[in-house]
Coordinates of C-alpha atoms in Angstrom, one line a residue:
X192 CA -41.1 -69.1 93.9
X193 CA -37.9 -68.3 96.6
X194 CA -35.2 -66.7 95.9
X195 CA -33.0 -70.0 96.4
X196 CA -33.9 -71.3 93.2
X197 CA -31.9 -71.3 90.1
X198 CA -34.7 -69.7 87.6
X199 CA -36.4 -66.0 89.0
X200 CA -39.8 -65.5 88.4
X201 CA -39.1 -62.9 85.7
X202 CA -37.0 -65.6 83.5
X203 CA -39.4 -68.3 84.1
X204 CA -42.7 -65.9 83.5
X205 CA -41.2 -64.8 79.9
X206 CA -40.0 -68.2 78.7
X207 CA -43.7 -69.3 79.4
X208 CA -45.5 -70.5 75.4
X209 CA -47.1 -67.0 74.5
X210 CA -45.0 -64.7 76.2
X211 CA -42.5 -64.5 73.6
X212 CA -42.9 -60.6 73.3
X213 CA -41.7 -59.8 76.2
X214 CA -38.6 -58.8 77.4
X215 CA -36.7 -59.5 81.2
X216 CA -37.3 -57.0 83.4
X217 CA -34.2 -55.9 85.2
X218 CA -34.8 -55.7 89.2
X219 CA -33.7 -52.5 90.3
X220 CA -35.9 -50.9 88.2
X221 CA -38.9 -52.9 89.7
X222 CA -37.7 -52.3 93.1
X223 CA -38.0 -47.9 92.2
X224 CA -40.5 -47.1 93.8
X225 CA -41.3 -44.1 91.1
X226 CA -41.4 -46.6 88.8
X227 CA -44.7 -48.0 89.9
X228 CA -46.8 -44.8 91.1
X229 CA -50.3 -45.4 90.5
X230 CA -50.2 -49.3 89.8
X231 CA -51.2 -50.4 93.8
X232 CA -54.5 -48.8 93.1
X233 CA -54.9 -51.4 89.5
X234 CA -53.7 -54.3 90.2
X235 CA -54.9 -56.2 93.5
X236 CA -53.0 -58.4 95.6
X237 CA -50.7 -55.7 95.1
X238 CA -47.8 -56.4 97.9
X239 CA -48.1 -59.7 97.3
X240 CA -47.6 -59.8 93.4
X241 CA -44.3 -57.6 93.6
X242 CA -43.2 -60.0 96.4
X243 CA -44.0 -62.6 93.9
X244 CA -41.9 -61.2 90.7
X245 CA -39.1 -59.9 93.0
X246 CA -39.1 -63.5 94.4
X247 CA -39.3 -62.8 97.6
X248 CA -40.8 -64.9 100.4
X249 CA -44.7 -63.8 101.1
X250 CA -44.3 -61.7 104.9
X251 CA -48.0 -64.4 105.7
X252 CA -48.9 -67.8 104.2
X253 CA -51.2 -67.8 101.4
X254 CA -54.4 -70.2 100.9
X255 CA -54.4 -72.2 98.0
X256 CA -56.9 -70.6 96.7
X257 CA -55.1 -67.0 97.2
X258 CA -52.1 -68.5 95.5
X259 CA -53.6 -68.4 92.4
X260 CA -55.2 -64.7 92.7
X261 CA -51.6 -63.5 93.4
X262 CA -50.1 -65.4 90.9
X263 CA -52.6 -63.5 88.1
X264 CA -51.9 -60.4 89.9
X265 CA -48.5 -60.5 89.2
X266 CA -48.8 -61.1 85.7
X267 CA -51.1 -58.0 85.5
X268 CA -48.3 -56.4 87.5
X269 CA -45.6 -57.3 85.6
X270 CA -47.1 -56.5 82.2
X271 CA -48.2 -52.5 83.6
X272 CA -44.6 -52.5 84.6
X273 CA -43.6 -53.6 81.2
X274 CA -45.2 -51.1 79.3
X275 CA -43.6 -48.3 80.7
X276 CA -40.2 -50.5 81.3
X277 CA -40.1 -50.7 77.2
X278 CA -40.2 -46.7 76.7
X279 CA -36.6 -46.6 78.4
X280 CA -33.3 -46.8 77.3
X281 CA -32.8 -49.9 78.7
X282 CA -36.4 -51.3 77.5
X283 CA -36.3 -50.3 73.9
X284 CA -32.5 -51.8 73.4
X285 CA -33.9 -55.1 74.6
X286 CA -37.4 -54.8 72.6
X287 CA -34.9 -53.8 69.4
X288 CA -32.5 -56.9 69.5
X289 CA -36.2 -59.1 69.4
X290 CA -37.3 -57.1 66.9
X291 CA -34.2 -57.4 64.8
X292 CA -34.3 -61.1 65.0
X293 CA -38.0 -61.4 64.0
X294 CA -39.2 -62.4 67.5
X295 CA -42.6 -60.9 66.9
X296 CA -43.3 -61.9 63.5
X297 CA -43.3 -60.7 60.2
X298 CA -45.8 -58.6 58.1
X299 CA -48.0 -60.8 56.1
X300 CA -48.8 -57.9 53.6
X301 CA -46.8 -59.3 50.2
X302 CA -45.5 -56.2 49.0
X303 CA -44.0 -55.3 52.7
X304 CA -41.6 -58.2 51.8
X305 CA -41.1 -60.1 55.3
X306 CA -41.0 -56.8 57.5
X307 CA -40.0 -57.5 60.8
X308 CA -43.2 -55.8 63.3
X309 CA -43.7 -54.8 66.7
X310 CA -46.3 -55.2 69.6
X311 CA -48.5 -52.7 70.1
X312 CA -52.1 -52.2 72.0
X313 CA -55.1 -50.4 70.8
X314 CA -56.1 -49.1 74.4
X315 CA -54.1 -48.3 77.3
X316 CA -57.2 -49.6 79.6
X317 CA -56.9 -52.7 80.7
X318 CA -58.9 -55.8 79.2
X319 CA -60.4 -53.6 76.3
X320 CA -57.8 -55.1 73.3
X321 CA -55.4 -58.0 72.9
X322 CA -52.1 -57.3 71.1
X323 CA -51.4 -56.4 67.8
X324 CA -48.9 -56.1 65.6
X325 CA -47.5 -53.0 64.0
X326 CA -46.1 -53.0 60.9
X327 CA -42.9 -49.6 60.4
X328 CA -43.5 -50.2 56.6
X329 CA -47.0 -50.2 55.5
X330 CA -47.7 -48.6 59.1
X331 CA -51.0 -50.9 59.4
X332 CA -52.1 -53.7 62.2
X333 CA -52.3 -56.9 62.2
X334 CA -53.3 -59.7 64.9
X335 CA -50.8 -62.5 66.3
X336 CA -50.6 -65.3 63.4
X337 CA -50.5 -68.0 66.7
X338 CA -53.1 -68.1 68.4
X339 CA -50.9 -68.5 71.5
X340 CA -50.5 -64.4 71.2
X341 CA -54.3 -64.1 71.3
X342 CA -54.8 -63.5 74.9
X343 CA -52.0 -61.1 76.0
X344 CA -53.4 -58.1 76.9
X345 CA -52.4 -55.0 74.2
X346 CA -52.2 -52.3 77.3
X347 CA -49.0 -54.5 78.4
X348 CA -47.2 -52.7 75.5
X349 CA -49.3 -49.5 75.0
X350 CA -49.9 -47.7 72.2
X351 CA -47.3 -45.7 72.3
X352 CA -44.2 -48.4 72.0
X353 CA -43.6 -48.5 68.0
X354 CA -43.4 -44.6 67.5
X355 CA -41.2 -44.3 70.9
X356 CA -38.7 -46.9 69.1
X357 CA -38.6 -44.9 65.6
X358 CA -38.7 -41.6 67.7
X359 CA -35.7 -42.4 69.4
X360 CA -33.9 -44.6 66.4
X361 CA -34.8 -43.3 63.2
X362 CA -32.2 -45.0 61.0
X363 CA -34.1 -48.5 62.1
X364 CA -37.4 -47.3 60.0
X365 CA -37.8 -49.3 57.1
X366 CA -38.5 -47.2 53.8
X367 CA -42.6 -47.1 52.7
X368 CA -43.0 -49.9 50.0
X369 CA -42.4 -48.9 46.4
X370 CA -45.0 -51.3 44.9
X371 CA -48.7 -51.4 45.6
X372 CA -51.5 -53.9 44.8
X373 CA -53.3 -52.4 41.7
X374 CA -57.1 -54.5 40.9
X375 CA -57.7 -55.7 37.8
X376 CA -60.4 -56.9 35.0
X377 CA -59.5 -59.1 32.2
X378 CA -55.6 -57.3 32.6
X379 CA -57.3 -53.9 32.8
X380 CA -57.0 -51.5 35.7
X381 CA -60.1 -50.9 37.5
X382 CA -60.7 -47.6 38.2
X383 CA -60.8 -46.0 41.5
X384 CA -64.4 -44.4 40.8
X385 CA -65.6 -48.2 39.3
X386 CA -67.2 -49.9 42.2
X387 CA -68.6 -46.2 43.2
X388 CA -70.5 -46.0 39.7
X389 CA -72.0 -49.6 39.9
X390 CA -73.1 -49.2 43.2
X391 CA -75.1 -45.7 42.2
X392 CA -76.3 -47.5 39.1
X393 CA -77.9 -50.8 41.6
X394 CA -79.7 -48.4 43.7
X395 CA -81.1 -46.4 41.1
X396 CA -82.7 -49.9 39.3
X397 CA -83.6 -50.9 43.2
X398 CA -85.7 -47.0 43.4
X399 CA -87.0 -47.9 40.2
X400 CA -88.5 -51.0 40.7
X401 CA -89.7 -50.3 44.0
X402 CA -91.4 -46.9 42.6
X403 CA -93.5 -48.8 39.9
X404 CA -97.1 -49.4 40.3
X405 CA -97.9 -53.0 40.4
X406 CA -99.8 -54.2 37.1
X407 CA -103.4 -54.7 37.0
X408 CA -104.0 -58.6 37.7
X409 CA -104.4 -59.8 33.8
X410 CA -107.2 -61.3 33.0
X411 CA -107.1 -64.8 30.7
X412 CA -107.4 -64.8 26.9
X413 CA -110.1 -65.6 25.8
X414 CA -110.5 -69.5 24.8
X415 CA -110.1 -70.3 21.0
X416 CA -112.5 -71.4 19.4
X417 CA -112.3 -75.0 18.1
X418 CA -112.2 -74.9 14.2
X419 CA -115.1 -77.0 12.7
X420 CA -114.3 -79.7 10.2
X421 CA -115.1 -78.7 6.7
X422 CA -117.6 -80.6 4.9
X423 CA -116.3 -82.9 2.3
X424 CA -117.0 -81.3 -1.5
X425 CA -119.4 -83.3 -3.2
X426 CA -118.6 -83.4 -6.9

């Protein structure tokens, strides 16, 4: 994509169907150099792929097939750069108006009533874990309700994003939920130790059974014996 065109590669990359969590990039702190240490040694195609978000025009023509190399590169690219782009200033005010408008979904857990939660990954390697969603209220996980969320890769957020926001902000964390889901029997609690106590009780009838000799094979009763007719009674 050149320069000369009215939509950059950054606005048309996040308005793509599933990209919804991210946020635009702003340029100059692409083109920092510090910015990017170490990402030329994961992401191949590098040159090419920052000449591709920074819409600039390739320095040699590509193949076809070489087009579509670079153009996954660069989303690699850009999400490694988004990860650490969200832990600034800059990044977290743009991740917190999303979040405050429910961009990334809500918490399906019922007594978390319609918590707002964030992206987060499980792995800052690459390819090991989609994204997930963190939840500030019950502080548990959940994955993307659309499926559409299913393939973005988690270390394009990090693990770290979440705590970073409440580290920085801590008048947006929500308050821990006052009510909690409490099992029950016929309208009786269950008790905590319940399940523990049948489950002992099923493996000690399981020992049991298994421990107990097997029965001699019974032999057959004995046929009856027919009754004889009685003899009529002569008077």
């Amino acid at each position: 994509m050149s320069s000369s065109e009215e939509v950059s590669w950054i606005s048309w990359f996040c308005s793509l169907r599933g990209n919804e969590f991210f946020c635009e990039l702003d340029e100059d702190y692409i083109q920092d150099k510090f910015n990017l240490t170490g990402l030329n040694e994961q992401v191949p195609h590098y040159r090419q792929a920052l000449d591709t978000i920074l819409d600039l025009e390739p320095d040699d023509e590509l193949e076809d097939n070489q087009s579509d190399l670079v153009e996954q590169a660069a989303e690699m690219l850009y999400g490694l750069i988004h990860a650490r782009y969200i832990l600034t200033n800059r990044g977290l005010a743009q991740m917190i108006d999303k979040y405050q408008q429910g961009d990334f979904g809500h918490c399906s857990r019922v007594f978390c009533e319609n918590q707002p939660v964030l992206p987060i990954g499980l792995s800052d390697v690459p390819g090991e874990s989609m994204v997930k969603l963190y939840c500030p209220k019950c502080c548990d996980v959940y994955n993307p309700k659309s499926s559409k969320h299913h393939h973005i890769d988690g270390v394009y957020f990090g693990t770290g994003f979440p705590h970073m926001l409440f580290m920085v902000h801590p008048e947006l964390r929500p308050p821990k939920p006052t009510n909690q889901f409490v099992p029950r029997l016929y309208g009786f609690k269950i008790h905590p130790l319940a399940y523990q106590l049948q489950y002992q009780a099923a493996a000690r009838s399981r020992s049991a059974n298994s421990a107990r000799p097997r029965s001699q094979k019974q032999q057959p009763p004995p046929p009856q014996q027919q009754a004889q007719p009685q003899q009529p009674f002569n008077k």
